[in-house]
PDB file of C-alpha atoms in Angstrom:
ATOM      1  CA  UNK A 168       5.638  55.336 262.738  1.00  0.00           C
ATOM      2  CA  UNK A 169       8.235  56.715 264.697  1.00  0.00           C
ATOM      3  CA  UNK A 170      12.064  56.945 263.392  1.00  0.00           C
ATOM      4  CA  UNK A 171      13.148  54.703 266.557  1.00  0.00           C
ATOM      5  CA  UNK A 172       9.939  51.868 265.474  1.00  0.00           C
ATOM      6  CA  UNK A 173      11.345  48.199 265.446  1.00  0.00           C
ATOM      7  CA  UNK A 174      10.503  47.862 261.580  1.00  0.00           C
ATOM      8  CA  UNK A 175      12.312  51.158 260.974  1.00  0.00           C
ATOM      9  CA  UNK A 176      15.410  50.030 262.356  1.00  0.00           C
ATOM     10  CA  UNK A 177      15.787  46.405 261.298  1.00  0.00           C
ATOM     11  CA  UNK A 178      15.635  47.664 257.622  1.00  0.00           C
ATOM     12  CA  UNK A 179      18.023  49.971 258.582  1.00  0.00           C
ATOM     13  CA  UNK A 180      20.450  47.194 259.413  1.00  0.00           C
ATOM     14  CA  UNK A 181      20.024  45.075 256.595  1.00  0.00           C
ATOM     15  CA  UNK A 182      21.996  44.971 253.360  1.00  0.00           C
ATOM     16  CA  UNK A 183      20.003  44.192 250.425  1.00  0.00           C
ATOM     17  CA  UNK A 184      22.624  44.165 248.085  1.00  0.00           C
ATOM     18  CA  UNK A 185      22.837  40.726 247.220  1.00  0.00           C
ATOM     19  CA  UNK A 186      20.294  38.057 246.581  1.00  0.00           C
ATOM     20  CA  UNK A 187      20.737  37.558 250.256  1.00  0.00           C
ATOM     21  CA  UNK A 188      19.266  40.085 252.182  1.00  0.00           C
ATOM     22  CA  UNK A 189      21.927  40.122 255.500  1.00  0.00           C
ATOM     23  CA  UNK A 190      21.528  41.574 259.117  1.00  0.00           C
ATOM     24  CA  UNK A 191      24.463  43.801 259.619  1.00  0.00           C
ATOM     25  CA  UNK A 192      23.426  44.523 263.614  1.00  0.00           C
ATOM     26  CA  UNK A 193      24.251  42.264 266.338  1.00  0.00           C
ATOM     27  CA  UNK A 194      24.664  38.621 265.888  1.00  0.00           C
ATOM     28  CA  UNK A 195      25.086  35.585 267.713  1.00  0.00           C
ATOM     29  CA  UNK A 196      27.848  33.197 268.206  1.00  0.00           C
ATOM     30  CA  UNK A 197      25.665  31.128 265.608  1.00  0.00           C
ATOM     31  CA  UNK A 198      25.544  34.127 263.501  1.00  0.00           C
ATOM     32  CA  UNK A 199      21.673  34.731 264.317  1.00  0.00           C
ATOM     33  CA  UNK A 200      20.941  38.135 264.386  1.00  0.00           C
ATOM     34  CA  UNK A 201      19.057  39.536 267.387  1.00  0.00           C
ATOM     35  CA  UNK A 202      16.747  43.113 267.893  1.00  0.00           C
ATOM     36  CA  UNK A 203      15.358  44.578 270.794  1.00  0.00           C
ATOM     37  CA  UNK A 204      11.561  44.704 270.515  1.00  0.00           C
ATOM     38  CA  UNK A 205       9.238  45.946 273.577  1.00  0.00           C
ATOM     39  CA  UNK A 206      12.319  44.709 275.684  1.00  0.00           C
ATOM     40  CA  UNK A 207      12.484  41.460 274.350  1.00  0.00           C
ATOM     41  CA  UNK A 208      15.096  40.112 272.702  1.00  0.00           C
ATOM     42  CA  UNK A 209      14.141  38.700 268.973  1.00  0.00           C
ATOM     43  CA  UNK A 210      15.625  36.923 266.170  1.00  0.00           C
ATOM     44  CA  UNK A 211      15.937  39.488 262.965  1.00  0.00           C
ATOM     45  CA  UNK A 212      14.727  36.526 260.144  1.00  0.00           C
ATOM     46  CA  UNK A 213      11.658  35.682 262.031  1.00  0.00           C
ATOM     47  CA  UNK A 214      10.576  39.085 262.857  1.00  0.00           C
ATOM     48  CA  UNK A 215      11.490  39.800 259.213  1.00  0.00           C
ATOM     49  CA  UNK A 216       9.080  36.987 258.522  1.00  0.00           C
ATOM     50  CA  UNK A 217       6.240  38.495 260.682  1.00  0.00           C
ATOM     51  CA  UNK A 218       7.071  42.036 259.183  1.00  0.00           C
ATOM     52  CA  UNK A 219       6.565  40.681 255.627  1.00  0.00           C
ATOM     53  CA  UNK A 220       4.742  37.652 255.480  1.00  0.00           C
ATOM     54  CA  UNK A 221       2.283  37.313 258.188  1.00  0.00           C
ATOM     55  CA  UNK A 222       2.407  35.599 261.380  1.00  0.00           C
ATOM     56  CA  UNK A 223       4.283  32.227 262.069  1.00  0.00           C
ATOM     57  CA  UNK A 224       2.254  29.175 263.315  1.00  0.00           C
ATOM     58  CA  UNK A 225       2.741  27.908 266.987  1.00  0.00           C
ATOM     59  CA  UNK A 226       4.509  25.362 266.689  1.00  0.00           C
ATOM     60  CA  UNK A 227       6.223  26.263 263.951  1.00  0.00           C
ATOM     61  CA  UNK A 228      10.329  27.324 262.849  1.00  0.00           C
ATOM     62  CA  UNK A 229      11.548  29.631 260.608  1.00  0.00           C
ATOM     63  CA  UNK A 230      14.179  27.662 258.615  1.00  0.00           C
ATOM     64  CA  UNK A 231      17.106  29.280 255.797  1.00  0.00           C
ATOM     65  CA  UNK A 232      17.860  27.434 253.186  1.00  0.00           C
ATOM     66  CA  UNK A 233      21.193  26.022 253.248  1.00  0.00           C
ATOM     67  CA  UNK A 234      23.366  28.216 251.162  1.00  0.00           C
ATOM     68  CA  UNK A 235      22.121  31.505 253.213  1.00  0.00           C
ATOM     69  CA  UNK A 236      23.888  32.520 256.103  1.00  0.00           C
ATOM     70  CA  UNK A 237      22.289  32.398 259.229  1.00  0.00           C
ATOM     71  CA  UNK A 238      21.636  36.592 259.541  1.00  0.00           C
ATOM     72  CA  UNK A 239      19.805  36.400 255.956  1.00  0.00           C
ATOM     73  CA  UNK A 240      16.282  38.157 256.532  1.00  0.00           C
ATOM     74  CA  UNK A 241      15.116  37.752 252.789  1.00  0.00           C
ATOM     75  CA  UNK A 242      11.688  35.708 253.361  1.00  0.00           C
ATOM     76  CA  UNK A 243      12.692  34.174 249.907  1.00  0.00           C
ATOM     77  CA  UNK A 244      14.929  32.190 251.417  1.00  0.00           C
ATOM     78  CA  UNK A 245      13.248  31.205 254.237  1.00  0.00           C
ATOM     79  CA  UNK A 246      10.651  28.410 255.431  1.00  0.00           C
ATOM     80  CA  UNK A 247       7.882  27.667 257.920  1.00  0.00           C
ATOM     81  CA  UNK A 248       8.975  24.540 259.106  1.00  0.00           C
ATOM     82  CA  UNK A 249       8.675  21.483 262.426  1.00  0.00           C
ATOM     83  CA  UNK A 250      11.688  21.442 264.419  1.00  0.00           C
ATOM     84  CA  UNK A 251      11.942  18.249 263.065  1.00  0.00           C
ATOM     85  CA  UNK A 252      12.143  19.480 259.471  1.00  0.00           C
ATOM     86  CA  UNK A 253      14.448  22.503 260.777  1.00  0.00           C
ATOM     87  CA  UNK A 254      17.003  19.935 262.501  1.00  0.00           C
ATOM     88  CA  UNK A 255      17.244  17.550 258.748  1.00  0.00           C
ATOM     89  CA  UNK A 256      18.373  20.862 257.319  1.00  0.00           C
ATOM     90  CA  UNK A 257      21.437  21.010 259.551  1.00  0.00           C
ATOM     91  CA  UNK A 258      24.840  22.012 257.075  1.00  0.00           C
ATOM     92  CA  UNK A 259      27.707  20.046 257.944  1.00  0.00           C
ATOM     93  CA  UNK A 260      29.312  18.354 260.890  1.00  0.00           C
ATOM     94  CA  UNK A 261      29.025  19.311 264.503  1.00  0.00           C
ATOM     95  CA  UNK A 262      32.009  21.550 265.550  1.00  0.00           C
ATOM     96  CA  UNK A 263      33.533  18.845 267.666  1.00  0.00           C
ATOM     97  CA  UNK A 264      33.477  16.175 264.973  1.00  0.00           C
ATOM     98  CA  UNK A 265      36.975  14.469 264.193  1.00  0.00           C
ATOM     99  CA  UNK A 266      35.504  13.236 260.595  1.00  0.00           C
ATOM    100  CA  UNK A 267      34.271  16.736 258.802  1.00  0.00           C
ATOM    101  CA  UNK A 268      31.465  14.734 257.599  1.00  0.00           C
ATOM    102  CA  UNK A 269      27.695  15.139 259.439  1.00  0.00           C
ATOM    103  CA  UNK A 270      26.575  11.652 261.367  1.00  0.00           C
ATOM    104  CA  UNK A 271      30.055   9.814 260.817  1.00  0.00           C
ATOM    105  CA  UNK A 272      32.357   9.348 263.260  1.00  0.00           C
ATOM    106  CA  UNK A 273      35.748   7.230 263.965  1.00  0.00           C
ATOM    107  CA  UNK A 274      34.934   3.741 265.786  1.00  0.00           C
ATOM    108  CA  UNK A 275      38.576   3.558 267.842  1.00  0.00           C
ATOM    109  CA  UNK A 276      37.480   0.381 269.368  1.00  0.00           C
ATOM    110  CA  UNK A 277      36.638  -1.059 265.870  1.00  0.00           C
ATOM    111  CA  UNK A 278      39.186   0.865 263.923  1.00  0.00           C
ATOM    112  CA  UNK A 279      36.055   1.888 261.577  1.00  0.00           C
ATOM    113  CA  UNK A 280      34.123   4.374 260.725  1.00  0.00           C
ATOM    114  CA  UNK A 281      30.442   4.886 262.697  1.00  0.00           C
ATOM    115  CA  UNK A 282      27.711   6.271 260.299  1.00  0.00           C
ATOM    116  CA  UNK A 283      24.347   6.988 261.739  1.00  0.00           C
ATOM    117  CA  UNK A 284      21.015   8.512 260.754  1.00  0.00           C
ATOM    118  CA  UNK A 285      18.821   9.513 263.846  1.00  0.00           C
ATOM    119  CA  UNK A 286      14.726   9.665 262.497  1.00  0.00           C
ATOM    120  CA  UNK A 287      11.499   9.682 264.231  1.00  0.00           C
ATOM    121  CA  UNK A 288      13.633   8.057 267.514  1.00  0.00           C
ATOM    122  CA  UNK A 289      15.229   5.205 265.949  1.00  0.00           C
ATOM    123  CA  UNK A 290      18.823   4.841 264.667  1.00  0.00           C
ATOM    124  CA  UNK A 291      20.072   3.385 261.471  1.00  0.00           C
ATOM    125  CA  UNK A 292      24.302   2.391 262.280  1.00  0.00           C
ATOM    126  CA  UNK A 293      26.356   0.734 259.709  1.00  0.00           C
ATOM    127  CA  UNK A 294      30.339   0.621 259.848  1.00  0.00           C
ATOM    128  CA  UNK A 295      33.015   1.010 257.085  1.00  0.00           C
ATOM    129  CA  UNK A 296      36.601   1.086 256.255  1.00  0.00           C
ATOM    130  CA  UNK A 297      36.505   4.526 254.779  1.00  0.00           C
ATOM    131  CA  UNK A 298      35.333   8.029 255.531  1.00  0.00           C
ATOM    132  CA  UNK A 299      34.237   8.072 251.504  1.00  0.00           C
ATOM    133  CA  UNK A 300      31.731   5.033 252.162  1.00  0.00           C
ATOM    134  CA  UNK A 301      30.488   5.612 255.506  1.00  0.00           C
ATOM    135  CA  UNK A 302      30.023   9.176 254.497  1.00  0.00           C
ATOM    136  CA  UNK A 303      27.472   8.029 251.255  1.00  0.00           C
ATOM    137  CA  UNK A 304      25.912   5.643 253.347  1.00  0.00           C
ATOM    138  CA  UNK A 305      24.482   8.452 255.414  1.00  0.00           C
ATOM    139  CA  UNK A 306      23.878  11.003 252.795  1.00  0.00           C
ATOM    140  CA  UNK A 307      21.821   8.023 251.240  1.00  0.00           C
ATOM    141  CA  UNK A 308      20.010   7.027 254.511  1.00  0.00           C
ATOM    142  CA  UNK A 309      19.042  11.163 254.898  1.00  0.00           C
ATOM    143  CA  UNK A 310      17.773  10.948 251.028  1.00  0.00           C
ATOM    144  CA  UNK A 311      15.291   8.132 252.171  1.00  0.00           C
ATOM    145  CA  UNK A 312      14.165   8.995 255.417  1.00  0.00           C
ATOM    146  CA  UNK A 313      14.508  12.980 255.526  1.00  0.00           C
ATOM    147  CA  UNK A 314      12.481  15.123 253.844  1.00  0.00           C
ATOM    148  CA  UNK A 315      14.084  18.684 254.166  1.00  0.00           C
ATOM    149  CA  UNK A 316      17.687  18.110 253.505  1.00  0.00           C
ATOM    150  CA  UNK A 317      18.463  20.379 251.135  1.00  0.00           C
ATOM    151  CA  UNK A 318      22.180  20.018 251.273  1.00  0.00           C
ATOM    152  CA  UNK A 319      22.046  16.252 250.677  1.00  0.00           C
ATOM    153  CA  UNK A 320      19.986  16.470 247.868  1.00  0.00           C
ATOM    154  CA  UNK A 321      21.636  19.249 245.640  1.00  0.00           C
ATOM    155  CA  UNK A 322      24.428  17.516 246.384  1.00  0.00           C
ATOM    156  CA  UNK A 323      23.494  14.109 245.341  1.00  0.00           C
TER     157      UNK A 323
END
């Protein structure tokens, strides 16, 4: 194993410090962190998977768990997941939302607020007079339907 081998210098980057274990090279916007392997361009936690785990399924995600940030490489907090399962793990609202609060949104035609739950291609809509309500109508609609939603349920 050569000094410049791809294992070799991903530990090299990573801070083990803390429970997390974090990726202190290059990052993404998203704050994924990337390494140059064989002239490809790979994402440090799954490689970190591969490097300590074994091989991940086709098909298959690599998913943190929800309090990590996104550059953690510690396979303990880290799951083989469907994209599916990956995408009801999501933490928070999307950057443009006006409401803070993940699937609600402000009905200006109704003067209400929208909440909706996307699953398996159909979506569950209900409106309400207050951000509070609409947004624990949705966290309860992920609780029933979702089944990797960490942040809803150590919340709840």
């Amino acid at each position: 194993m050569s000094a410049s081998s791809p294992d070799i210098r991903l530990w090299s980057r990573v801070d083990k410090s803390g429970e997390c274990w974090l990726w202190t090279g290059t990052c993404s916007p998203k704050g994924y962190g990337y390494i140059g392997v064989n002239y490809k361009k790979l994402l440090v936690h799954r490689f970190a998977w591969e490097l300590l785990v074994g091989p991940i399924p086709d098909g298959m995600e690599i998913d943190h768990r929800p309090t990590c940030p996104k550059c953690c490489v510690n396979p303990d907090h880290l799951r083989v997941v469907t994209h599916k399962q990956n995408q009801e793990n999501r933490r928070g609202a999307m950057r443009n939302s006006k409401s803070g609060v993940r699937g609600v949104s402000w009905d200006k035609a109704k003067s209400l607020w929208n909440a909706e739950v996307q699953h398996d291609g159909k979506k569950w809509q209900k409106y309400f007079h207050t951000l509070a309500d609409a947004e624990a109508a949705v966290i309860a609609k992920r609780l029933e339907l979702f089944t990797h939603n960490d942040l809803d349920r150590s919340t709840s």
